[in-house]
Tab-separated table of C-alpha atoms in Angstrom:
chain	number	residue	atom	x	y	z
A	216	MET	CA	19.427	-130.146	28.775
A	217	THR	CA	22.694	-131.930	29.766
A	218	ALA	CA	22.806	-133.584	26.328
A	219	LEU	CA	22.727	-130.258	24.521
A	220	HIS	CA	25.574	-128.736	26.475
A	221	PRO	CA	28.435	-130.149	24.281
A	222	LEU	CA	26.730	-128.930	21.105
A	223	PHE	CA	26.349	-125.445	22.500
A	224	LEU	CA	30.081	-125.400	23.364
A	225	ILE	CA	31.029	-126.504	19.843
A	226	PHE	CA	28.801	-123.774	18.344
A	227	PHE	CA	30.350	-121.157	20.593
A	228	LEU	CA	33.898	-122.158	19.569
A	229	TYR	CA	32.910	-122.068	15.889
A	230	MET	CA	31.520	-118.521	16.140
A	231	ALA	CA	34.639	-117.331	17.971
A	232	PHE	CA	36.801	-118.737	15.165
A	233	VAL	CA	34.712	-116.949	12.517
A	234	ILE	CA	34.927	-113.662	14.392
A	235	CYS	CA	38.717	-113.972	14.726
A	236	ALA	CA	39.026	-114.715	10.987
A	237	LEU	CA	36.977	-111.648	10.127
A	238	CYS	CA	39.128	-109.470	12.401
A	239	VAL	CA	42.337	-110.727	10.750
A	240	TYR	CA	40.872	-110.055	7.284
A	241	TRP	CA	39.797	-106.530	8.255
A	242	LEU	CA	43.220	-105.723	9.724
A	243	THR	CA	44.933	-107.058	6.591
A	244	ASP	CA	42.687	-104.968	4.346
A	245	CYS	CA	43.404	-101.820	6.378
A	246	SER	CA	47.154	-102.429	6.168
A	247	LEU	CA	47.015	-102.873	2.387
A	248	SER	CA	44.917	-99.737	1.918
A	249	GLY	CA	47.411	-97.767	4.025
A	250	GLN	CA	50.315	-98.890	1.808
A	251	LEU	CA	48.482	-98.074	-1.391
A	252	GLY	CA	47.542	-94.604	-0.128
A	253	ALA	CA	44.434	-92.562	-0.479
A	254	PRO	CA	42.754	-92.241	-3.839
A	255	THR	CA	43.968	-89.128	-5.645
A	256	ALA	CA	41.427	-86.547	-6.702
A	257	VAL	CA	41.192	-85.805	-10.368
A	258	ARG	CA	42.583	-82.294	-10.775
A	259	GLN	CA	40.981	-79.978	-13.215
A	260	PRO	CA	43.313	-77.872	-15.355
A	261	VAL	CA	44.075	-74.623	-13.534
A	262	ARG	CA	43.203	-71.609	-15.615
A	263	VAL	CA	44.732	-68.156	-15.608
A	264	ARG	CA	43.676	-64.859	-17.082
A	265	ASN	CA	46.912	-64.162	-18.890
A	266	HIS	CA	50.526	-65.183	-19.196
A	267	SER	CA	51.617	-63.082	-16.250
A	268	LEU	CA	49.554	-65.348	-13.908
A	269	SER	CA	50.803	-68.679	-15.306
A	270	THR	CA	53.771	-68.911	-12.958
A	271	ALA	CA	51.593	-68.339	-9.903
A	272	SER	CA	49.108	-70.993	-11.064
A	273	THR	CA	51.911	-73.500	-11.640
A	274	ASN	CA	53.204	-72.886	-8.128
A	275	GLN	CA	49.688	-73.412	-6.761
A	276	ALA	CA	49.406	-76.763	-8.560
A	277	ARG	CA	52.767	-77.857	-7.179
A	278	ARG	CA	51.720	-76.833	-3.662
A	279	LEU	CA	48.489	-78.876	-3.948
A	280	SER	CA	50.519	-81.884	-5.122
A	281	ARG	CA	52.870	-81.585	-2.134
A	282	GLU	CA	49.909	-81.383	0.259
A	283	GLN	CA	48.305	-84.497	-1.229
A	284	ASN	CA	51.607	-86.388	-1.058
A	285	SER	CA	51.923	-85.327	2.567
A	286	VAL	CA	48.444	-86.665	3.373
A	287	SER	CA	49.213	-89.909	1.513
A	288	GLY	CA	52.439	-90.381	3.504
A	289	HIS	CA	50.671	-90.005	6.828
A	290	THR	CA	47.676	-92.288	6.175
A	291	SER	CA	49.715	-95.404	6.936
A	292	MET	CA	50.368	-94.064	10.427
A	293	ALA	CA	46.687	-93.402	11.057
A	294	SER	CA	45.038	-96.207	9.123
A	295	GLY	CA	42.855	-97.117	12.038
A	296	ASN	CA	41.585	-93.592	12.581
A	297	PRO	CA	38.060	-93.056	11.164
A	298	PHE	CA	38.887	-89.377	10.484
A	299	PHE	CA	41.697	-90.236	8.086
A	300	ASP	CA	39.596	-93.008	6.549
A	301	ASP	CA	36.902	-90.445	5.835
A	302	MET	CA	39.459	-88.107	4.201
A	303	ARG	CA	40.646	-90.904	1.925
A	304	SER	CA	37.144	-91.902	0.947
A	305	LYS	CA	36.031	-88.298	0.255
A	306	PRO	CA	38.915	-86.418	-1.391
A	307	GLU	CA	38.423	-82.677	-1.898
A	308	VAL	CA	38.271	-81.518	-5.494
A	309	ILE	CA	39.005	-77.856	-6.288
A	310	ASP	CA	36.719	-76.628	-9.033
A	311	PRO	CA	38.400	-74.288	-11.512
A	312	PRO	CA	36.957	-70.757	-11.863
A	313	LYS	CA	34.556	-70.219	-14.727
A	314	ASN	CA	35.567	-67.499	-17.167
A	315	GLU	CA	35.554	-67.238	-20.949
A	316	ASP	CA	38.823	-65.253	-20.979
A	317	MET	CA	40.846	-68.025	-19.319
A	318	MET	CA	43.217	-70.504	-20.908
A	319	ASP	CA	45.067	-73.576	-19.691
A	320	VAL	CA	48.405	-73.195	-17.945
A	321	GLY	CA	50.027	-75.519	-20.449
A	322	GLU	CA	48.827	-73.359	-23.305
A	323	SER	CA	50.141	-70.179	-21.678
A	324	VAL	CA	53.595	-71.558	-20.922
A	325	ASN	CA	54.178	-73.278	-24.245
A	326	ASP	CA	52.780	-70.535	-26.489
A	327	PRO	CA	55.759	-68.572	-27.954
A	328	ALA	CA	53.571	-65.533	-28.486
A	329	GLN	CA	53.075	-65.270	-24.747
A	330	THR	CA	56.831	-65.162	-24.015
A	331	ALA	CA	57.417	-61.801	-25.728
A	332	LEU	CA	59.006	-58.810	-23.998
A	333	LYS	CA	55.697	-57.296	-22.901
A	334	PRO	CA	56.106	-58.161	-19.170
A	335	ASN	CA	59.511	-56.437	-19.110
A	336	VAL	CA	58.103	-53.366	-20.821
A	337	THR	CA	55.272	-53.240	-18.269
A	338	VAL	CA	57.690	-53.473	-15.359
A	339	THR	CA	59.896	-50.721	-16.774
A	340	SER	CA	56.888	-48.498	-17.369
A	341	SER	CA	55.596	-49.015	-13.829
A	342	VAL	CA	59.029	-48.306	-12.362
A	343	ARG	CA	59.262	-45.117	-14.405
A	344	GLU	CA	55.907	-44.068	-12.961
A	345	LEU	CA	57.271	-44.696	-9.460
A	346	LEU	CA	60.227	-42.440	-10.274
A	347	GLU	CA	57.922	-39.572	-11.242
A	348	CYS	CA	57.584	-36.835	-8.635
A	349	PRO	CA	53.884	-36.345	-7.731
A	350	VAL	CA	54.342	-32.552	-7.492
A	351	CYS	CA	56.452	-31.456	-10.487
A	352	LEU	CA	55.875	-34.675	-12.494
A	353	ASN	CA	59.577	-34.781	-13.409
A	354	ALA	CA	61.911	-37.730	-12.947
A	355	MET	CA	63.362	-37.968	-9.429
A	356	TYR	CA	67.087	-38.114	-8.728
A	357	PRO	CA	68.949	-38.670	-5.432
A	358	PRO	CA	68.193	-37.782	-2.777
A	359	ILE	CA	64.660	-39.190	-3.157
A	360	HIS	CA	62.611	-38.475	-0.027
A	361	GLN	CA	59.701	-40.485	1.353
A	362	CYS	CA	57.192	-40.139	4.173
A	363	SER	CA	56.466	-42.741	6.855
A	364	ASN	CA	53.775	-44.242	4.591
A	365	GLY	CA	56.207	-44.752	1.701
A	366	HIS	CA	55.087	-41.899	-0.578
A	367	THR	CA	58.042	-40.433	-2.480
A	368	LEU	CA	58.996	-36.879	-3.414
A	369	CYS	CA	61.934	-35.243	-5.198
A	370	SER	CA	64.372	-33.089	-3.248
A	371	GLY	CA	63.462	-29.993	-5.257
A	372	CYS	CA	59.795	-30.143	-4.284
A	373	LYS	CA	60.309	-30.951	-0.597
A	374	PRO	CA	60.694	-27.281	0.470
A	375	ARG	CA	57.704	-26.326	-1.669
A	376	VAL	CA	55.317	-28.589	0.275
A	377	HIS	CA	56.565	-27.319	3.666
A	378	ASN	CA	57.861	-30.741	4.720
A	379	ARG	CA	54.407	-32.329	4.328
A	380	CYS	CA	53.700	-35.341	2.135
A	381	PRO	CA	51.499	-34.157	-0.760
A	382	THR	CA	49.751	-37.541	-0.827
A	383	CYS	CA	48.879	-38.278	2.821
A	384	ARG	CA	49.833	-34.948	4.485
A	385	HIS	CA	52.114	-36.695	6.994
A	386	GLU	CA	55.379	-35.059	7.987
A	387	LEU	CA	58.208	-35.985	5.632
A	388	GLY	CA	61.216	-35.808	7.931
A	389	ASN	CA	64.577	-36.814	6.455
A	390	ILE	CA	63.811	-40.355	5.243
A	391	ARG	CA	65.487	-41.338	1.980
A	392	CYS	CA	64.072	-44.014	-0.295
A	393	LEU	CA	67.353	-45.850	-0.900
A	394	ALA	CA	65.600	-48.850	-2.464
A	395	LEU	CA	64.058	-46.710	-5.218
A	396	GLU	CA	67.385	-44.970	-5.810
A	397	LYS	CA	69.065	-48.356	-6.336
A	398	VAL	CA	66.277	-49.498	-8.666
A	399	ALA	CA	66.737	-46.314	-10.714
A	400	ALA	CA	70.469	-46.978	-10.981
A	401	SER	CA	69.737	-50.308	-12.702
A	402	LEU	CA	67.505	-48.789	-15.413
A	403	GLU	CA	68.468	-47.886	-18.973
A	404	LEU	CA	66.049	-45.607	-20.786
A	405	PRO	CA	65.792	-43.977	-24.222
A	406	CYS	CA	66.436	-40.271	-24.657
A	407	LYS	CA	63.302	-38.139	-24.341
A	408	TYR	CA	64.145	-36.626	-27.737
A	409	GLN	CA	63.702	-39.990	-29.428
A	410	SER	CA	60.915	-38.548	-31.584
A	411	PHE	CA	63.385	-35.955	-32.909
A	412	GLY	CA	65.866	-38.620	-34.047
A	413	CYS	CA	67.965	-39.640	-31.018
A	414	ILE	CA	68.241	-43.443	-30.817
A	415	GLY	CA	70.540	-43.721	-27.786
A	416	ILE	CA	69.799	-45.748	-24.640
A	417	TYR	CA	71.333	-44.332	-21.447
A	418	PRO	CA	71.599	-45.259	-17.744
A	419	TYR	CA	69.005	-43.481	-15.643
A	420	TYR	CA	71.461	-41.232	-13.817
A	421	SER	CA	73.323	-40.335	-17.056
A	422	LYS	CA	70.189	-39.684	-19.083
A	423	LEU	CA	69.590	-36.184	-17.707
A	424	LYS	CA	73.109	-34.999	-18.589
A	425	HIS	CA	72.840	-36.438	-22.095
A	426	GLU	CA	69.472	-34.774	-22.708
A	427	SER	CA	70.908	-31.388	-21.704
A	428	GLN	CA	73.507	-31.797	-24.479
A	429	CYS	CA	71.652	-33.954	-26.991
A	430	VAL	CA	72.180	-32.698	-30.527
A	431	TYR	CA	68.623	-33.714	-31.371
A	432	ARG	CA	66.962	-31.609	-28.675
A	433	PRO	CA	64.592	-29.050	-30.223
A	434	TYR	CA	65.168	-25.309	-30.313
A	435	ASN	CA	62.972	-22.624	-28.786
A	436	CYS	CA	61.389	-20.057	-31.020
A	437	PRO	CA	63.892	-17.140	-31.332
A	438	TYR	CA	61.170	-14.510	-31.614
A	439	ALA	CA	61.503	-12.064	-28.714
A	440	GLY	CA	58.392	-9.950	-29.232
A	441	SER	CA	56.208	-12.373	-27.250
A	442	GLU	CA	56.554	-15.333	-24.935
A	443	CYS	CA	56.300	-17.872	-27.739
A	444	THR	CA	56.444	-21.489	-26.501
A	445	VAL	CA	56.865	-23.175	-29.891
A	446	ILE	CA	59.783	-25.630	-30.173
A	447	GLY	CA	61.111	-27.614	-33.098
A	448	ASP	CA	63.998	-28.133	-35.474
A	449	ILE	CA	65.438	-25.342	-37.611
A	450	PRO	CA	63.320	-25.852	-40.766
A	451	TYR	CA	60.162	-25.946	-38.660
A	452	LEU	CA	61.095	-22.761	-36.773
A	453	VAL	CA	61.975	-20.895	-39.994
A	454	ALA	CA	58.516	-21.670	-41.377
A	455	HIS	CA	56.975	-20.728	-38.021
A	456	LEU	CA	58.727	-17.333	-37.977
A	457	LYS	CA	57.620	-16.606	-41.503
A	458	ASP	CA	54.003	-17.763	-41.237
A	459	ASP	CA	53.067	-17.021	-37.625
A	460	HIS	CA	55.274	-14.039	-36.670
A	461	LYS	CA	55.443	-12.508	-40.168
A	462	VAL	CA	59.208	-12.022	-39.893
A	463	ASP	CA	61.062	-10.576	-42.903
A	464	MET	CA	63.211	-13.142	-44.724
A	465	HIS	CA	66.304	-12.154	-46.722
A	466	ASN	CA	68.865	-14.060	-48.756
A	467	GLY	CA	72.494	-13.026	-48.696
A	468	SER	CA	75.298	-12.279	-46.244
A	469	THR	CA	75.058	-8.451	-46.286
A	470	PHE	CA	72.286	-6.243	-45.006
A	471	ASN	CA	71.293	-2.562	-44.891
A	472	HIS	CA	68.349	-1.754	-42.656
A	473	ARG	CA	66.795	1.473	-41.477
A	474	TYR	CA	65.009	1.672	-38.131
A	475	VAL	CA	62.552	4.511	-37.563
A	476	LYS	CA	60.620	5.393	-34.420
A	477	SER	CA	58.485	8.499	-34.131
A	478	ASN	CA	58.779	8.868	-30.351
A	479	PRO	CA	62.201	7.578	-29.264
A	480	HIS	CA	61.653	8.685	-25.634
A	481	GLU	CA	59.246	5.749	-25.106
A	482	VAL	CA	61.362	2.759	-24.208
A	483	GLU	CA	59.296	-0.337	-23.349
A	484	ASN	CA	61.757	-3.271	-23.380
A	485	ALA	CA	60.146	-4.495	-26.584
A	486	THR	CA	61.748	-5.905	-29.693
A	487	TRP	CA	61.424	-3.557	-32.596
A	488	MET	CA	62.759	-5.669	-35.355
A	489	LEU	CA	63.707	-9.259	-36.094
A	490	THR	CA	65.033	-10.178	-39.511
A	491	VAL	CA	66.121	-13.632	-40.696
A	492	PHE	CA	69.002	-14.009	-43.153
A	493	SER	CA	69.792	-17.134	-45.158
A	494	CYS	CA	73.415	-17.585	-46.241
A	495	PHE	CA	76.085	-20.318	-46.280
A	496	GLY	CA	73.271	-22.861	-46.000
A	497	GLN	CA	72.385	-21.520	-42.533
A	498	TYR	CA	69.926	-19.082	-40.939
A	499	PHE	CA	70.767	-16.012	-38.818
A	500	CYS	CA	68.509	-13.736	-36.754
A	501	LEU	CA	69.278	-9.994	-36.562
A	502	HIS	CA	67.764	-8.336	-33.476
A	503	PHE	CA	67.361	-4.582	-32.920
A	504	GLU	CA	65.566	-3.208	-29.862
A	505	ALA	CA	65.423	-0.635	-27.096
A	506	PHE	CA	65.833	-1.382	-23.410
A	507	GLN	CA	66.926	0.184	-20.146
A	508	LEU	CA	70.582	-0.168	-19.169
A	509	GLY	CA	70.328	0.852	-15.519
A	510	MET	CA	68.718	4.296	-15.724
A	511	ALA	CA	69.864	4.994	-19.270
A	512	PRO	CA	67.758	4.072	-22.315
A	513	VAL	CA	69.859	2.383	-24.984
A	514	TYR	CA	69.502	0.525	-28.271
A	515	ILE	CA	71.204	-2.758	-29.062
A	516	ALA	CA	71.719	-4.792	-32.223
A	517	PHE	CA	73.072	-8.351	-32.242
A	518	LEU	CA	73.087	-11.488	-34.378
A	519	ARG	CA	72.035	-14.998	-33.389
A	520	PHE	CA	72.790	-18.251	-35.211
A	521	MET	CA	69.992	-20.764	-35.746
A	522	GLY	CA	71.955	-23.816	-34.650
A	523	ASP	CA	74.291	-25.025	-31.916
A	524	ASP	CA	77.066	-22.973	-30.353
A	525	ASN	CA	79.905	-25.063	-31.813
A	526	GLU	CA	78.642	-24.259	-35.321
A	527	ALA	CA	78.031	-20.598	-34.492
A	528	LYS	CA	81.718	-20.139	-33.700
A	529	SER	CA	82.519	-20.860	-37.346
A	530	TYR	CA	81.008	-17.489	-38.362
A	531	SER	CA	81.625	-13.811	-37.650
A	532	TYR	CA	79.658	-10.654	-38.331
A	533	SER	CA	80.051	-6.891	-38.253
A	534	LEU	CA	77.547	-4.088	-37.597
A	535	GLU	CA	77.952	-0.429	-38.503
A	536	VAL	CA	75.819	2.567	-37.582
A	537	GLY	CA	76.537	6.285	-38.072
A	538	GLY	CA	75.522	9.680	-39.326
A	539	ASN	CA	76.688	13.268	-39.530
A	540	GLY	CA	80.189	12.081	-40.347
A	541	ARG	CA	80.374	9.747	-37.288
A	542	LYS	CA	80.430	5.976	-37.279
A	543	MET	CA	80.304	3.092	-34.775
A	544	ILE	CA	81.445	-0.431	-35.761
A	545	TRP	CA	80.917	-3.701	-33.891
A	546	GLN	CA	82.458	-7.050	-34.777
A	547	GLY	CA	81.640	-10.297	-33.025
A	548	VAL	CA	80.617	-13.943	-33.183
A	549	PRO	CA	76.909	-14.772	-33.501
A	550	ARG	CA	75.331	-16.400	-30.460
A	551	SER	CA	73.397	-19.646	-30.750
A	552	ILE	CA	69.646	-19.525	-30.297
A	553	ARG	CA	70.255	-22.081	-27.542
A	554	ASP	CA	70.945	-18.925	-25.533
A	555	SER	CA	67.742	-17.024	-24.957
A	556	HIS	CA	67.189	-13.592	-26.417
A	557	ARG	CA	67.196	-12.048	-22.933
A	558	LYS	CA	70.440	-13.777	-21.982
A	559	VAL	CA	72.241	-12.400	-25.031
A	560	ARG	CA	70.805	-8.920	-24.575
A	561	ASP	CA	71.627	-8.732	-20.857
A	562	SER	CA	75.208	-9.826	-21.566
A	563	PHE	CA	75.571	-6.735	-23.844
A	564	ASP	CA	77.072	-8.959	-26.560
A	565	GLY	CA	76.280	-6.646	-29.464
A	566	LEU	CA	76.335	-3.096	-30.779
A	567	ILE	CA	75.049	-0.812	-27.997
A	568	ILE	CA	74.036	2.762	-28.833
A	569	GLN	CA	72.996	5.286	-26.201
A	570	ARG	CA	69.827	7.190	-27.033
A	571	ASN	CA	71.519	10.583	-27.247
A	572	MET	CA	74.094	9.188	-29.660
A	573	ALA	CA	71.377	7.497	-31.708
A	574	LEU	CA	69.437	10.764	-31.968
A	575	PHE	CA	72.643	12.547	-33.007
A	576	PHE	CA	73.118	9.964	-35.770
A	577	SER	CA	69.507	10.540	-36.824
A	578	GLY	CA	70.095	14.259	-37.466
A	579	GLY	CA	67.364	16.854	-37.669
A	580	ASP	CA	65.672	18.098	-34.511
A	581	ARG	CA	66.331	14.810	-32.678
A	582	LYS	CA	62.600	14.171	-32.185
A	583	GLU	CA	62.529	11.137	-34.458
A	584	LEU	CA	64.838	8.118	-34.486
A	585	LYS	CA	66.242	7.317	-37.915
A	586	LEU	CA	69.050	4.774	-37.727
A	587	ARG	CA	70.638	2.938	-40.622
A	588	VAL	CA	72.379	-0.281	-39.593
A	589	THR	CA	74.551	-2.078	-42.143
A	590	GLY	CA	76.591	-5.209	-41.774
A	591	ARG	CA	77.756	-8.490	-43.202
A	592	ILE	CA	78.252	-12.124	-42.214
A	593	TRP	CA	81.207	-14.266	-43.184
A	594	LYS	CA	82.505	-17.732	-42.501
A	595	GLU	CA	85.868	-18.128	-40.816
A	596	GLN	CA	88.448	-20.216	-42.628
């Protein structure tokens, strides 16, 4: 046994040397792997549904890259930790979503067809929807009110809803949506009469004023016998009056009409006669009707110009009515059909004849109205 003791000591020293060598090799390998960093996962191309999502997907890819670089930078500090070693050996790979509609980010960004103005149009359309009052459906102008939940309402409709939000029924209070007002101030929109020929683009807060004066805005039907809601340009309205209302059409600048009513004591605020005259390349509407002026029944005749007021002022007209050696003459300027029939009538801008005088002009036993109205139209120099 004493002879084997030196051999056992030599064997023990040899094994200790081998173990130390292995430890040095393992530590060296760990240091090198820490400097080289963790193996990078192979990233699949991120896919998006359309061009509007490409920017978000690119940001996501950049964020993943920063996170992987951050992990790689910290592995050298924790090279001896089994947790970090396991992360390096098993990198997480994010599988892209499966969808036939998707395309690569690179394709979306580099495709010129995808960089059209469609996103801007969508944003403008959505903002215009936000500026639409949920009650009257008209565009909202300052002050724009909102409830505590952010639902907006125009100032004109606020009293109509009794200070309650029409969307959530919360109390409105006096909160203004200043952010939406500022967004509206940055918009430029086309005139709503674009389909009638207006090609102008106007700031949001100037658009309403322009549309109230736009030369392309359509005209209302001048027929006063019913609440006609037809609108259009002059040629369209002339055809509408002729075909739908069966209005008499005359050519020339002079007229001679006779109005007859069997029971003149029945006054019902109704138009008796509308006649359209074509002269000087323009159209004029001659109205004759009965209505109540206070307690007195009267008749009125007046002329309206089928066009704007600035053009109407270029013309004048005269009306004459009489009988039994008496005569009444009226001279004036035709009113534009921009002014409603009722507005012109209630302003008494025409030839007004009291019923007793009209019956005197009619002659006979005064039981039947027989009035002859003559007149002419001329253009001022």
